Short mmCIF file of C-alpha atoms in Angstrom, two decimals:
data_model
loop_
_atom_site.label_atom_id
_atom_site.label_comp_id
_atom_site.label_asym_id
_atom_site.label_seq_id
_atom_site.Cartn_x
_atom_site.Cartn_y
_atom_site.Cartn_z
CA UNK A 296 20.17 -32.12 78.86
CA UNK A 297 22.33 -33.33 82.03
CA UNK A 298 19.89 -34.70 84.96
CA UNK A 299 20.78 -33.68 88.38
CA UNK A 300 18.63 -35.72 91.39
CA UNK A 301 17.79 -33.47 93.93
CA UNK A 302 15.32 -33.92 97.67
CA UNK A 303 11.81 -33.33 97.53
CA UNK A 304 9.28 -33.66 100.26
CA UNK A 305 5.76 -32.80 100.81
CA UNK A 306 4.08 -30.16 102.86
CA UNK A 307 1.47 -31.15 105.49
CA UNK A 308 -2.32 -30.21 104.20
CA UNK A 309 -3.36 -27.02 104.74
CA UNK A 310 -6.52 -24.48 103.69
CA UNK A 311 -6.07 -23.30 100.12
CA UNK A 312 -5.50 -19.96 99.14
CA UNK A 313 -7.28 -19.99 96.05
CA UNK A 314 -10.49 -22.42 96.21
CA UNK A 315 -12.23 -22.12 99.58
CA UNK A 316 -12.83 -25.22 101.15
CA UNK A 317 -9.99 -27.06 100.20
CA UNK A 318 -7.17 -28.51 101.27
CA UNK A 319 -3.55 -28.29 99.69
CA UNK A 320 -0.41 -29.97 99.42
CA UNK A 321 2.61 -28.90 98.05
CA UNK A 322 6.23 -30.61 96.85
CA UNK A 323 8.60 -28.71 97.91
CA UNK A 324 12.85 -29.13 96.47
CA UNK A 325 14.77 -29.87 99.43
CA UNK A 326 17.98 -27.98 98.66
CA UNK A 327 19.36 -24.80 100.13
CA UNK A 328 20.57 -23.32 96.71
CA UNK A 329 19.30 -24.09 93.45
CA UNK A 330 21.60 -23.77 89.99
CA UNK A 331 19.26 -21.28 87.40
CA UNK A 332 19.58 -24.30 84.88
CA UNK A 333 18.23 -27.25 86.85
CA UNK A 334 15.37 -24.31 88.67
CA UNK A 335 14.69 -24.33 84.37
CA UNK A 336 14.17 -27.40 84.52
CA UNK A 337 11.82 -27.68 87.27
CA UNK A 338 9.48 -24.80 85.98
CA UNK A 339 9.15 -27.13 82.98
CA UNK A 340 8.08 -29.82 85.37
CA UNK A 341 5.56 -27.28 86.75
CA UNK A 342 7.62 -25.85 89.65
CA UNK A 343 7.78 -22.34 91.01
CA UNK A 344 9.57 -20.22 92.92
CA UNK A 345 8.08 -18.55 96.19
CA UNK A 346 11.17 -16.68 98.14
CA UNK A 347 14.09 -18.99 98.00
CA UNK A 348 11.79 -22.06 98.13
CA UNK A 349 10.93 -23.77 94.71
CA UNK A 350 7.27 -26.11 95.00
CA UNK A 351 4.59 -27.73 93.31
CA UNK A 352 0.84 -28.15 94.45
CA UNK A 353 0.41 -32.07 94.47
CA UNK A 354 -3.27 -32.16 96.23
CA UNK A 355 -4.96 -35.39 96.04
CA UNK A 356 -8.07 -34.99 95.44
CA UNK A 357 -7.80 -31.52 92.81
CA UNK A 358 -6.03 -31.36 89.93
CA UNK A 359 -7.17 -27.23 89.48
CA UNK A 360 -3.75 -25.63 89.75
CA UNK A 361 -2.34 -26.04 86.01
CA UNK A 362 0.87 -24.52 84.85
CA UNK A 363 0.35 -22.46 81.99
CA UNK A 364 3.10 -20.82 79.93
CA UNK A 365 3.67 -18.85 76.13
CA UNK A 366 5.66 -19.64 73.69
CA UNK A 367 7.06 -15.75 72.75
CA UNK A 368 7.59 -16.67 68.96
CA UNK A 369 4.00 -18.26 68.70
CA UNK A 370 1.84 -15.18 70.93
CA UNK A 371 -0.24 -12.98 69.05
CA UNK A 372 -1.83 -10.55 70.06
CA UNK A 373 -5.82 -10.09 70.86
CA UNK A 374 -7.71 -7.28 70.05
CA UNK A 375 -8.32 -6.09 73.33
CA UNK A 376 -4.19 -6.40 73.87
CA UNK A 377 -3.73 -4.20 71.61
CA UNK A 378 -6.06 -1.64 73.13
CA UNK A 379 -3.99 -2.01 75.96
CA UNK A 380 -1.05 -1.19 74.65
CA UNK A 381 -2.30 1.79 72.43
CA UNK A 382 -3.98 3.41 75.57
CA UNK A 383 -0.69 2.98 77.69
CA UNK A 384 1.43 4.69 74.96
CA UNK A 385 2.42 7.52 76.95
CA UNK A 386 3.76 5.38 79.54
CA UNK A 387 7.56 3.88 79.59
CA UNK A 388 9.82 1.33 81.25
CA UNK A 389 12.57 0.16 81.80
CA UNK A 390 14.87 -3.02 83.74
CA UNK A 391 15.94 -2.59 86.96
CA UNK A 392 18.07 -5.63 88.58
CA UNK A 393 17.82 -4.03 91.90
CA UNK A 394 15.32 -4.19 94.93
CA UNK A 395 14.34 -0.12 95.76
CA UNK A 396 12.34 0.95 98.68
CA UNK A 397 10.06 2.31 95.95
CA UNK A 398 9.59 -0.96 94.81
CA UNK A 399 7.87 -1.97 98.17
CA UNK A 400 6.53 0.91 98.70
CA UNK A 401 4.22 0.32 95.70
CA UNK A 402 3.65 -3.02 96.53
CA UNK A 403 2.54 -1.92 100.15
CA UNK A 404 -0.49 0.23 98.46
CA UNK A 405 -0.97 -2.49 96.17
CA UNK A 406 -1.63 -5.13 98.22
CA UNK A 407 -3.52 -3.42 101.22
CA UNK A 408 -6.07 -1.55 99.17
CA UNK A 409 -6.65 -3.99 96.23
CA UNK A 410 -6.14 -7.49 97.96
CA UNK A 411 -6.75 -6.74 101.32
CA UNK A 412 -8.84 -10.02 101.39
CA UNK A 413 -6.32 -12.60 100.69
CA UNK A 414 -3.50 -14.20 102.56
CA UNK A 415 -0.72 -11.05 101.26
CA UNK A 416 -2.46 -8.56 103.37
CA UNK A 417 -0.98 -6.72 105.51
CA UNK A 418 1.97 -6.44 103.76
CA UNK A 419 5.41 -5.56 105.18
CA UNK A 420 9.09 -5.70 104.24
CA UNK A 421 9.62 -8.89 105.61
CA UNK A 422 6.76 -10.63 103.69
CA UNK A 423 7.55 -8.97 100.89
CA UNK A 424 11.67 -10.12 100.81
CA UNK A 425 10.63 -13.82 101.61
CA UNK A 426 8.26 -13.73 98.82
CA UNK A 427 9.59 -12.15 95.92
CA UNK A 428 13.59 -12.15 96.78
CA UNK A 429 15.82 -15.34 96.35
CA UNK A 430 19.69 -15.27 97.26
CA UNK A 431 20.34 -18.09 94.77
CA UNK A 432 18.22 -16.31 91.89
CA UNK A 433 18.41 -12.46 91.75
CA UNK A 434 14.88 -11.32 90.21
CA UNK A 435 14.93 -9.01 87.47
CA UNK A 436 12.23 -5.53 88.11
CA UNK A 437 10.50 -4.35 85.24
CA UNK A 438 9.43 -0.84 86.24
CA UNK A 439 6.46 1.03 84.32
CA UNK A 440 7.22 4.78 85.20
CA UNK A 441 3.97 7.76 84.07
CA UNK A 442 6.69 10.25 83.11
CA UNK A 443 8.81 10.00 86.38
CA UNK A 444 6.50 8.41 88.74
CA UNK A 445 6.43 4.47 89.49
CA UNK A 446 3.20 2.98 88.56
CA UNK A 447 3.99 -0.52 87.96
CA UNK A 448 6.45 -3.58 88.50
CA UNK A 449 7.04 -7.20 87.31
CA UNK A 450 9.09 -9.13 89.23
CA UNK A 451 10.55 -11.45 86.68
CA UNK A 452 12.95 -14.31 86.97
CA UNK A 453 15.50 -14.85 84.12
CA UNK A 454 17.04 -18.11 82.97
CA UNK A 455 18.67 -19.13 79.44
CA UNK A 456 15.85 -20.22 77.53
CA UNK A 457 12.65 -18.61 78.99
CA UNK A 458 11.29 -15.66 82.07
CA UNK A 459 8.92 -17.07 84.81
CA UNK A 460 6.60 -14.12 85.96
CA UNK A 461 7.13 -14.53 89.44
CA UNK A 462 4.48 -11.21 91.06
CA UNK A 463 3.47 -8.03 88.89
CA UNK A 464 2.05 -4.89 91.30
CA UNK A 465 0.66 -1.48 90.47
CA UNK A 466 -0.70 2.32 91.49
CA UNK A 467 -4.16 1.62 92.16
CA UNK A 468 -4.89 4.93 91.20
CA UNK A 469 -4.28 3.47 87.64
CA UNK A 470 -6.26 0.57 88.09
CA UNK A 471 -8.88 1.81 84.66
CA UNK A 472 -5.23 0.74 83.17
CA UNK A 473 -4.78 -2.83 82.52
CA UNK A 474 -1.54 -2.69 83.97
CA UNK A 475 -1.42 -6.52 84.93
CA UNK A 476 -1.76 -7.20 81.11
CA UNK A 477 0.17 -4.66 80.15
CA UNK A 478 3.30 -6.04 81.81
CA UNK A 479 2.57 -9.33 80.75
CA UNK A 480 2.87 -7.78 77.52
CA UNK A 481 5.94 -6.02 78.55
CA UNK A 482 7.63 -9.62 79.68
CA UNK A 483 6.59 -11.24 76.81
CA UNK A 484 8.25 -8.34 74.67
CA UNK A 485 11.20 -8.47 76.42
CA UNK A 486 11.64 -12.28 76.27
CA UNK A 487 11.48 -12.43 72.61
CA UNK A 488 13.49 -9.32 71.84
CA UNK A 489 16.58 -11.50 73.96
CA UNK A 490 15.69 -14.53 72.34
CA UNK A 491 14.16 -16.60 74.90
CA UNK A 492 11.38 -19.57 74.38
CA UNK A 493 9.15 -19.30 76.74
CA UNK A 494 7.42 -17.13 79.65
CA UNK A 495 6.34 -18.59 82.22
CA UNK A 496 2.90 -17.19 84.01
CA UNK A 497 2.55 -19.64 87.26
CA UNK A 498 -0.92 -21.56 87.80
CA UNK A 499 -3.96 -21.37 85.75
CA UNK A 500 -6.78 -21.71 88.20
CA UNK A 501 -10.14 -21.62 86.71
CA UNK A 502 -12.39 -21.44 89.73
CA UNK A 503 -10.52 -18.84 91.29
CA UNK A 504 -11.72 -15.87 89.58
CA UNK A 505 -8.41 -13.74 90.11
CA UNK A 506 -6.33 -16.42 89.13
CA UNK A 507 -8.04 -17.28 85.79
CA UNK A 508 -7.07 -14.60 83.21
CA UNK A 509 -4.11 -16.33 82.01
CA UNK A 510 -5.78 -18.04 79.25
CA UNK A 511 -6.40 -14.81 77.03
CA UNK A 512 -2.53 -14.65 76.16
CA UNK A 513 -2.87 -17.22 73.05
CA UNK A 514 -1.93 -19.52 71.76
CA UNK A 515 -1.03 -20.79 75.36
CA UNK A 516 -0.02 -24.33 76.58
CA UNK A 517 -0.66 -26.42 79.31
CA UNK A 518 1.22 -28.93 81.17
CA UNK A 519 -0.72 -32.62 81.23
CA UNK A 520 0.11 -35.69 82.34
CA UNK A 521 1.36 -35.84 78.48
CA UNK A 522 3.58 -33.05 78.77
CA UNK A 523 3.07 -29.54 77.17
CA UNK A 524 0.15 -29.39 75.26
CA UNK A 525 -1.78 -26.05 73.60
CA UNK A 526 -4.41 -25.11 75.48
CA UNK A 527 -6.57 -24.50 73.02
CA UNK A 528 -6.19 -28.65 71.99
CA UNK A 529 -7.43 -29.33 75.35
CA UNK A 530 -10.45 -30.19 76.39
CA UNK A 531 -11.58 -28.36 80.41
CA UNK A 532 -9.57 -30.15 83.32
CA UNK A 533 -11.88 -30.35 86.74
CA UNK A 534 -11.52 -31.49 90.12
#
């Protein structure tokens, strides 16, 4: 694999989003455009991508944020997974690699009346473009549709080998759903039908209770300070 060095600094500290009372730090890539293969490369060094900025939380003192990713040809399905998918049946989707007003529209509702408590809310068109758009990395928009109406959409980046599930929203009127796991299950569908390796689902936070679902998508792994290693071979990381 061909190395490329690139600029990295390091964000100020600032009050964390996801465990109150701390403080975070973050690396952030120094470059105004990133190539889709080396931005591959960095999610496999734990990276993300927020807007056209790619980071990493590097917070002395808590080690909490973990990235977490599947391996498509290894996932298998839970029990309750399937139940999802058998009671969403009579839904469909389909990929979109275009930004719609509908798109934010649905995100507007989503954010204001489910997490109107965290740092999204209010949302507005310009929050919304700075955090899910990126001129040097088009996202891909998984739309769930109820017959012809919009009910869900996972904004999903695509490189060669893998997907990185960058934000999923939905109708809260179809929140008795599962439709956050169900387009998990969608992504991870999709990745292995085009033969990709791996999806990648962000940060595992286990004291953050919204954050801490991603561990029921199995066999999962976790990056270490000895690389990639399967969750379930691990023993509980703390602060």
């Amino acid at each position: 694999m061909n190395s490329k060095s690139v600029s990295v600094g390091i964000s100020q500290p600032f009050d964390c989003n996801y465990i109150e009372g701390n403080k975070e730090q973050l690396l952030v890539i120094q470059e105004p455009q990133i190539d889709p293969a080396l931005f591959e490369q960095l999610l496999a060094m734990g990276f993300r991508r927020n807007g056209n900025a790619v980071y990493k939380p590097r917070c002395p003192s808590c080690q909490s944020c973990q990235s977490i990713r599947l391996n498509v040809n290894d996932f298998a399905l839970s029990k309750r997974q399937k139940r999802t998918l058998k009671n969403n049946q009579d839904l469909h989707w389909k990929v979109s690699h275009t930004s719609r007003p509908e798109h934010y529209d649905l995100y507007q509702r989503y954010i204001n009346e489910r997490h109107n408590d965290g740092p999204m809310f209010p949302a507005s068109p310009t929050q919304y473009d700075d955090f899910l758009l990126s001129d040097w990395l088009p996202p891909m928009f998984i739309e769930v549709f109820d017959q012809d109406r919009l009910i869900g959409v996972a904004v999903t980046d695509e490189m060669a080998q893998s997907f990185s599930a960058i934000y999923s929203y939905f109708d809260p009127d179809y929140g008795e759903r599962s439709l956050g796991s169900l387009m998990i299950l969608i992504q991870c569908q999709l990745a292995k039908s085009l033969g990709k390796r791996f999806l990648y689902l962000g940060y595992q936070i286990d004291q953050n209770r919204k954050m801490s679902y991603k561990r029921q998508y199995r066999p999962y792994q976790i990056l270490t300070a000895l690389g990639w290693q399967v969750g379930e071979n691990l023993t509980a990381l703390s602060c």
